[in-house]
Coordinates of C-alpha atoms and ligand atoms in Angstrom, one line a residue:
X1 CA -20.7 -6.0 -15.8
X2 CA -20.0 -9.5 -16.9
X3 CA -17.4 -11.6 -15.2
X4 CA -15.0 -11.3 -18.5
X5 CA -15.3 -7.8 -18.8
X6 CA -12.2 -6.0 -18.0
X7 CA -12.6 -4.1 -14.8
X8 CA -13.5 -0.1 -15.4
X9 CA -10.6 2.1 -15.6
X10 CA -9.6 3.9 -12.7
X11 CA -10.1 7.7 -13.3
X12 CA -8.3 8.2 -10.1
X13 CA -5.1 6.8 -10.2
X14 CA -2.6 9.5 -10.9
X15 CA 1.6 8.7 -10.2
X16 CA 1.8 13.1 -10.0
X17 CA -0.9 14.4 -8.7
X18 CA -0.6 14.2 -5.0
X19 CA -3.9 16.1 -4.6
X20 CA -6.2 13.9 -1.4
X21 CA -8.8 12.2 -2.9
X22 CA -12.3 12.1 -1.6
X23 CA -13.9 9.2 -3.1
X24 CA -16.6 7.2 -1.6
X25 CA -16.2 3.0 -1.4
X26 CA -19.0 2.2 -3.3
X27 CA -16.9 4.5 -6.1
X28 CA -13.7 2.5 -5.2
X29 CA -15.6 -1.0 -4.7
X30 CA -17.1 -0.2 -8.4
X31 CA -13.6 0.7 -10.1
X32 CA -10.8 -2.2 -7.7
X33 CA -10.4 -5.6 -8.1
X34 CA -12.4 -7.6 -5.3
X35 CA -8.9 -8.6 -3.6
X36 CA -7.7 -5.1 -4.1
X37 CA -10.5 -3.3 -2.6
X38 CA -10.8 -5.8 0.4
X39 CA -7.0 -5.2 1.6
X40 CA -7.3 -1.3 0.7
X41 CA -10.5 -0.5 2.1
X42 CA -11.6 -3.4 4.2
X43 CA -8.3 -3.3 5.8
X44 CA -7.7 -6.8 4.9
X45 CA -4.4 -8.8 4.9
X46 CA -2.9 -11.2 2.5
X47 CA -1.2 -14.0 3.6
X48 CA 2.2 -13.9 4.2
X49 CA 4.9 -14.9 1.5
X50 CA 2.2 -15.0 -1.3
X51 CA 2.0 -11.6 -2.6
X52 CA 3.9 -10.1 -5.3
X53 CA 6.4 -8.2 -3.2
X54 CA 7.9 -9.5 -0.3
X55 CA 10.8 -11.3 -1.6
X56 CA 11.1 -8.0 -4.6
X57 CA 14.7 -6.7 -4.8
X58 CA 14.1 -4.0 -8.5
X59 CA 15.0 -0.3 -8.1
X60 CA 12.3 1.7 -8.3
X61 CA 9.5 3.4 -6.9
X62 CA 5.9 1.4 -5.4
X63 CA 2.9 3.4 -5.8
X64 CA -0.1 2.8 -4.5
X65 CA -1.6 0.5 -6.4
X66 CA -5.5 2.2 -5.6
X67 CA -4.1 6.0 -6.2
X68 CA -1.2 5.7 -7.9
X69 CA 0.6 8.1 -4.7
X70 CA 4.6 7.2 -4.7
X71 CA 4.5 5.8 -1.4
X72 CA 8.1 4.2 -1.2
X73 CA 12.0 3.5 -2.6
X74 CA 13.3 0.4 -3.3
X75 CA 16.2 1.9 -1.4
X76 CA 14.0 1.7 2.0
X77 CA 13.1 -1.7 1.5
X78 CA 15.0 -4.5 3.3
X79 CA 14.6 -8.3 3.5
X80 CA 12.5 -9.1 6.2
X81 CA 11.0 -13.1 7.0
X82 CA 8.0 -11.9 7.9
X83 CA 6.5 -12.4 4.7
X84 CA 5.2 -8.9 3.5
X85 CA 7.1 -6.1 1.3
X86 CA 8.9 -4.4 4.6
X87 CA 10.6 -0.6 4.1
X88 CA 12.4 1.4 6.5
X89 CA 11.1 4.6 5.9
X90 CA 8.4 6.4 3.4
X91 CA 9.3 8.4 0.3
X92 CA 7.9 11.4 1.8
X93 CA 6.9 12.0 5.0
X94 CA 3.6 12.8 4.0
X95 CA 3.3 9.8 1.3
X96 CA 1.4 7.9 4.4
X97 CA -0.7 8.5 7.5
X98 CA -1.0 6.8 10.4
X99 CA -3.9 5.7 12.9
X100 CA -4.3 3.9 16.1
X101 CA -5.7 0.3 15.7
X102 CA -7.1 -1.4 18.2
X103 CA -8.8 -5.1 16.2
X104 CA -8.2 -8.4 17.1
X105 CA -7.2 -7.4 20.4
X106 CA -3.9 -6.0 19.6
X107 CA -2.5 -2.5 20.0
X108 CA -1.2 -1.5 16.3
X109 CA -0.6 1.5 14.4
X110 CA -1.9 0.9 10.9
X111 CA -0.3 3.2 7.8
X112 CA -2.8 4.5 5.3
X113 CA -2.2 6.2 1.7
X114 CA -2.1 9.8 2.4
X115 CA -3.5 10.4 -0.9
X116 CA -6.7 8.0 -1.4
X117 CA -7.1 6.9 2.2
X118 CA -6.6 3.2 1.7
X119 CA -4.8 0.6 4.5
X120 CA -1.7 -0.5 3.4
X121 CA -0.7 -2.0 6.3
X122 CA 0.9 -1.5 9.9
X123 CA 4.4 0.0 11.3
X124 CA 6.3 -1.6 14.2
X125 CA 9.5 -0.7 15.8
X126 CA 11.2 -3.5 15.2
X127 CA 13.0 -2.4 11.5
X128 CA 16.7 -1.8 10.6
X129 CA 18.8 1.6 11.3
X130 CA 18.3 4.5 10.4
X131 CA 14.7 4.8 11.3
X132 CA 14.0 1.3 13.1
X133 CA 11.0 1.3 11.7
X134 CA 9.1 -1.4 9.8
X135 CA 6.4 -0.5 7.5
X136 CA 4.4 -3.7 7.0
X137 CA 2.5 -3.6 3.7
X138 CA 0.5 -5.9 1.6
X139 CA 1.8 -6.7 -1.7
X140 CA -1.6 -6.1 -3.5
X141 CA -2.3 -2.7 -2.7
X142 CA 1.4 -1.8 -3.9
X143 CA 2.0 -0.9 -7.8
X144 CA 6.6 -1.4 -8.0
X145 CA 7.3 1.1 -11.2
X146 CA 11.1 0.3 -12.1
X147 CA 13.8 3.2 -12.7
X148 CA 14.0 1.7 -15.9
X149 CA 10.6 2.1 -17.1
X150 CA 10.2 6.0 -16.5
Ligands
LIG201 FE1 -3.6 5.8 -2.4

C-alpha cells in the first residue's frame, strides 16, 4: 500500500451487530490506523488532554472506534481533569470487559471492548454517584455518533 492510499475498509466495524469478533492483529494491524491499532491492541495511551474527546459535551452514543460496539452515553460522561473522555457507567453491562493489569508496576483494572477485544482503557473508583466509577478511555479508540445524525 502506498503512504497516500486510503487505509482498507474495515469489514468488521458494525454499530448493530454485537456478535464477538475473532480477528487476529495482523488482520486488525492491516485494516487500523498505526495510532489506532497501537492504543487498541498494543494497549497504548494517548496523552492526556490531546485527544478528540475529553473535553466533548454532544449527546450521543461513542462506539468503538475498532468494532463499531456502542460502548457508552453521553449521559454517563462527566467532566473529569484528568485529561481523557471519563464516563460513569457503560451502555450495557456487557458493552465492556474487564481484566487485571499488573504493567508499570501498578495494580489496574483495564476495560476492553466486549465485542472486538481491543483496550480502551482503565476503571478506577474514584468517579461521580451513582456508580463511583470512572471509566478512563482514550479518545482514539472512541467513534462519538450524535443523536442527531441517526
Ligand atoms: Fe470493539
Amino acid at each position: 500500500m502506498l503512504p497516500t492510499d486510503p487505509p482498507p475498509a474495515n469489514p468488521h466495524y458494525s454499530r448493530t451487530d454485537a456478535t464477538h469478533l475473532n480477528v487476529s492483529d495482523a488482520e486488525w494491524k492491516r485494516i487500523l490506523p498505526d495510532d489506532v491499532y497501537h492504543v487498541a491492541r498494543e494497549k497504548g495511551t494517548e496523552r492526556a488532554f490531546t485527544g478528540k474527546y475529553w473535553d466533548a459535551t454532544g449527546l450521543g452514543t461513542y462506539h468503538c472506534a475498532v468494532c463499531g460496539n456502542a460502548l457508552f452515553r453521553s449521559d454517563s460522561k462527566f467532566g473529569s481533569s484528568c485529561g481523557w473522555p471519563s464516563f460513569f457507567e457503560a451502555l450495557r453491562p456487557d458493552s465492556v470487559r474487564y481484566e487485571s493489569d499488573r504493567s508499570f508496576g501498578m495494580v489496574r483494572t483495564e476495560v476492553l471492548c466486549n465485542r472486538c477485544d481491543s483496550h480502551l482503557g482503565h476503571i478506577f473508583d474514584d468517579g461521580p454517584k451513582p456508580t463511583g466509577k470512572r471509566f478512563c478511555m482514550n479518545s482514539i479508540v472512541l467513534d462519538f455518533v450524535p443523536d442527531k445524525a441517526r
